[in-house]
CSV table of C-alpha atoms in Angstrom, one decimal:
chain,number,residue,atom,x,y,z
O,345,MET,CA,37.7,138.9,117.9
O,346,ASP,CA,35.0,139.3,115.2
O,347,ALA,CA,32.6,140.7,117.8
O,348,THR,CA,35.2,143.1,119.0
O,349,TRP,CA,35.9,144.3,115.5
O,350,LEU,CA,32.2,144.7,114.8
O,351,HIS,CA,31.8,146.9,117.8
O,352,PHE,CA,34.2,149.4,116.4
O,353,THR,CA,33.0,149.2,112.8
O,354,GLU,CA,29.2,149.3,113.5
O,355,THR,CA,29.1,151.7,116.5
O,356,SER,CA,29.0,155.4,115.6
O,357,PHE,CA,31.7,157.7,116.7
O,358,ILE,CA,29.2,159.5,119.0
O,359,GLN,CA,28.2,156.3,120.7
O,360,SER,CA,31.9,155.4,121.2
O,361,PHE,CA,32.6,158.8,122.6
O,362,ILE,CA,29.6,158.4,125.0
O,363,GLU,CA,30.8,155.0,126.0
O,364,GLY,CA,34.3,156.3,126.7
O,365,THR,CA,32.9,159.1,128.8
O,366,ALA,CA,30.7,156.7,130.7
O,367,VAL,CA,33.7,154.5,131.4
O,368,PHE,CA,35.7,157.6,132.7
O,369,PHE,CA,33.0,158.6,135.1
O,370,GLY,CA,32.5,155.0,136.2
O,371,LEU,CA,36.2,154.6,137.0
O,372,TRP,CA,36.1,157.9,138.8
O,373,SER,CA,33.1,156.8,140.8
O,374,VAL,CA,34.7,153.6,141.9
O,375,TRP,CA,37.9,155.4,142.9
O,376,LEU,CA,35.9,157.8,145.0
O,377,ALA,CA,34.1,154.8,146.6
O,378,LYS,CA,37.5,153.4,147.5
O,379,LYS,CA,38.3,156.7,149.2
O,380,ASN,CA,34.9,156.6,151.0
O,381,ARG,CA,33.9,159.9,149.4
O,382,VAL,CA,30.3,160.8,148.8
O,383,GLY,CA,31.3,162.1,145.4
O,384,LEU,CA,31.1,158.5,144.2
O,385,TYR,CA,27.3,159.1,143.7
O,386,PRO,CA,27.2,162.1,141.4
O,387,THR,CA,30.0,160.6,139.2
O,388,GLY,CA,28.3,157.2,139.3
O,389,LEU,CA,25.0,158.8,138.2
O,390,VAL,CA,26.7,160.2,135.1
O,391,ASN,CA,28.0,156.7,134.3
O,392,THR,CA,24.7,155.0,134.8
O,393,LEU,CA,22.6,157.6,132.9
O,394,LEU,CA,24.9,157.4,129.9
O,395,TYR,CA,24.7,153.6,130.0
O,396,VAL,CA,20.9,153.7,130.1
O,397,TYR,CA,21.1,155.7,126.9
O,398,LEU,CA,23.7,153.4,125.3
O,399,LEU,CA,22.0,150.2,126.3
O,400,ALA,CA,18.8,151.5,124.8
O,401,GLN,CA,20.6,152.2,121.6
O,402,TRP,CA,22.1,148.7,121.6
O,403,GLN,CA,18.6,147.3,122.4
O,404,LEU,CA,19.9,145.5,125.6
O,405,TRP,CA,16.7,146.3,127.4
O,406,GLY,CA,17.3,144.2,130.5
O,407,ASP,CA,20.7,145.8,131.1
O,408,MET,CA,19.1,149.2,130.5
O,409,LEU,CA,16.4,148.7,133.2
O,410,ILE,CA,19.1,147.4,135.6
O,411,ASN,CA,21.1,150.6,135.1
O,412,ALA,CA,17.9,152.6,135.7
O,413,TYR,CA,17.8,150.9,139.1
O,414,TYR,CA,21.4,152.0,139.7
O,415,VAL,CA,20.3,155.6,139.0
O,416,VAL,CA,17.6,155.4,141.7
O,417,MET,CA,19.9,153.8,144.2
O,418,GLY,CA,22.6,156.4,143.4
O,419,VAL,CA,20.2,159.2,144.3
O,420,TYR,CA,19.2,157.4,147.5
O,421,GLY,CA,22.9,156.7,148.4
O,422,TRP,CA,23.9,160.3,147.8
O,423,TYR,CA,21.1,161.4,150.1
O,424,HIS,CA,21.8,158.7,152.7
O,425,TRP,CA,25.5,159.5,152.9
O,426,SER,CA,25.0,163.3,153.0
O,427,LYS,CA,22.0,163.7,155.3
O,428,ASN,CA,24.0,163.7,158.6
O,429,LYS,CA,26.8,165.9,157.6
O,430,THR,CA,25.3,169.0,159.1
O,431,ALA,CA,25.1,167.2,162.4
O,432,GLU,CA,28.8,166.2,162.1
O,433,ALA,CA,27.7,162.6,162.3
O,434,GLU,CA,28.9,160.9,159.1
O,435,LEU,CA,27.4,157.5,158.3
O,436,PRO,CA,30.2,155.1,159.6
O,437,ILE,CA,31.7,152.1,157.8
O,438,THR,CA,30.3,149.0,159.4
O,439,ARG,CA,30.0,145.2,158.9
O,440,MET,CA,26.8,143.3,158.0
O,441,ASN,CA,24.7,142.1,160.8
O,442,ALA,CA,21.9,139.5,160.8
O,443,THR,CA,19.3,142.1,159.7
O,444,ASP,CA,21.5,143.1,156.8
O,445,VAL,CA,21.9,139.5,155.7
O,446,LYS,CA,18.2,139.0,155.7
O,447,LYS,CA,17.6,142.2,153.7
O,448,SER,CA,20.3,141.2,151.3
O,449,ILE,CA,18.7,137.8,150.7
O,450,GLY,CA,15.4,139.4,150.2
O,451,LEU,CA,16.9,141.9,147.7
O,452,ALA,CA,18.7,139.1,145.9
O,453,LEU,CA,15.4,137.2,145.5
O,454,PHE,CA,13.7,140.4,144.3
O,455,ALA,CA,16.5,141.1,141.8
O,456,LEU,CA,16.3,137.5,140.5
O,457,VAL,CA,12.5,137.7,139.9
O,458,PHE,CA,12.9,141.2,138.4
O,459,VAL,CA,15.6,140.3,135.9
O,460,LEU,CA,13.9,137.1,134.9
O,461,ALA,CA,10.7,139.1,134.4
O,462,VAL,CA,12.5,141.6,132.2
O,463,TYR,CA,14.0,138.8,130.1
O,464,TYR,CA,10.5,137.2,129.8
O,465,ILE,CA,8.9,140.5,128.7
O,466,PHE,CA,11.5,141.1,126.0
O,467,ASN,CA,11.7,137.4,125.2
O,468,THR,CA,15.5,137.5,125.3
O,469,PHE,CA,16.3,134.6,127.7
O,470,THR,CA,17.4,132.5,124.8
O,471,HIS,CA,21.1,132.0,125.5
O,472,TRP,CA,23.4,130.9,128.3
O,473,ILE,CA,24.8,134.4,128.6
O,474,ALA,CA,21.3,135.5,129.9
O,475,ALA,CA,21.7,133.2,132.9
O,476,LEU,CA,25.1,134.6,133.6
O,477,ASP,CA,23.9,138.2,133.2
O,478,THR,CA,21.1,137.4,135.7
O,479,GLY,CA,23.6,136.2,138.3
O,480,VAL,CA,25.8,139.3,137.8
O,481,THR,CA,22.7,141.5,138.2
O,482,VAL,CA,21.8,139.9,141.5
O,483,LEU,CA,25.3,140.5,142.8
O,484,PHE,CA,25.2,144.1,141.7
O,485,PHE,CA,21.8,144.7,143.2
O,486,VAL,CA,22.9,143.6,146.6
O,487,GLY,CA,26.3,145.3,146.3
O,488,MET,CA,24.7,148.6,145.4
O,489,TRP,CA,22.4,148.5,148.4
O,490,LEU,CA,25.2,147.5,150.8
O,491,MET,CA,27.3,150.4,149.5
O,492,THR,CA,24.5,152.9,150.3
O,493,GLN,CA,24.6,151.5,153.9
O,494,ARG,CA,28.4,151.8,154.0
O,495,LYS,CA,28.9,148.0,154.6
O,496,ILE,CA,32.4,146.7,154.0
O,497,GLU,CA,31.0,143.5,152.4
O,498,ASN,CA,29.6,145.6,149.5
O,499,TRP,CA,33.0,145.3,147.9
O,500,LEU,CA,32.9,141.5,147.8
O,501,PHE,CA,29.7,141.6,145.7
O,502,TRP,CA,31.2,144.2,143.4
O,503,ILE,CA,34.4,142.2,143.0
O,504,ALA,CA,32.5,139.0,142.1
O,505,GLY,CA,30.2,140.7,139.7
O,506,ASP,CA,33.0,142.7,138.0
O,507,LEU,CA,35.1,139.6,137.5
O,508,ILE,CA,32.2,137.9,135.7
O,509,SER,CA,31.4,141.0,133.7
O,510,VAL,CA,34.8,141.2,132.0
O,511,PRO,CA,34.4,138.1,129.8
O,512,MET,CA,30.7,138.6,129.6
O,513,TYR,CA,30.8,142.0,128.0
O,514,TRP,CA,33.8,141.0,125.8
O,515,TYR,CA,31.6,138.1,124.5
O,516,LYS,CA,28.7,140.5,123.9
O,517,GLY,CA,31.0,142.6,121.7
O,518,TYR,CA,31.7,145.6,124.0
O,519,PRO,CA,35.4,145.6,124.7
O,520,ILE,CA,35.5,149.1,126.1
O,521,THR,CA,32.9,148.2,128.7
O,522,ALA,CA,34.8,144.9,129.4
O,523,ALA,CA,38.0,146.8,130.1
O,524,GLN,CA,36.0,149.1,132.4
O,525,TYR,CA,35.0,146.1,134.5
O,526,LEU,CA,38.5,144.8,134.6
O,527,LEU,CA,39.7,148.1,136.1
O,528,PHE,CA,36.6,148.1,138.4
O,529,THR,CA,37.8,144.7,139.8
O,530,ILE,CA,41.3,146.0,140.6
O,531,ILE,CA,40.0,149.2,142.3
O,532,ALA,CA,37.3,147.2,144.2
O,533,ILE,CA,40.0,145.0,145.7
O,534,TYR,CA,41.8,148.0,146.9
O,535,GLY,CA,38.5,149.5,148.1
O,536,TYR,CA,37.8,146.5,150.2
O,537,LYS,CA,41.2,146.7,151.8
O,538,ALA,CA,40.9,150.4,152.4
O,539,TRP,CA,37.4,150.1,154.0
O,540,LYS,CA,38.6,147.3,156.3
O,541,THR,CA,41.5,149.4,157.4
O,542,ALA,CA,39.2,152.4,158.1
O,543,TYR,CA,36.8,150.2,160.0
O,544,TYR,CA,39.4,148.7,162.3
O,545,ASN,CA,41.0,152.1,162.8
O,546,ASN,CA,37.7,153.6,163.9
O,547,PRO,CA,37.7,153.8,167.8
O,548,ALA,CA,34.0,154.2,167.9
O,549,ARG,CA,33.2,150.9,166.2
């Protein structure tokens, strides 16, 4: 409770407004992802860019660099989903295959090394919350890449990471962001169901 109160008393009005705006665009992005709409990427970019700024202000350097990665992947995903539209051949929703599993494992290992390096550089791996944050980041790294490939399983990584992020950000003293991840979890569950339905209803699969 003390951390929550401090967030509202020590955070400027402008930062609170930016955080609220970031949450709005984040929720909008996840909702569009549930609907399998390419618009999830531009709205998601607004969310992540605002969080890059906020996290820098809060001096959460590891989280800031991670969100910078999301910006890059957001641009890539936007391009990857849109590039075939002129050919009327939209990137289909599919399931992971053996190659995807291998790439996901490789990306997870890269994410693990990357995050640990960030913590080492900023000398902030001094609390158990850092270990939890590292695990969440690995989940989100893989989930983001799988989403750019329109793989159904991306939602499972988002759900797991979102669930862990709720108490983690609350503990860090950012209740608005914690509430965002709670709503992300709910939407992601529906997104997983919606993508599965779309996959099984696709006669070309």
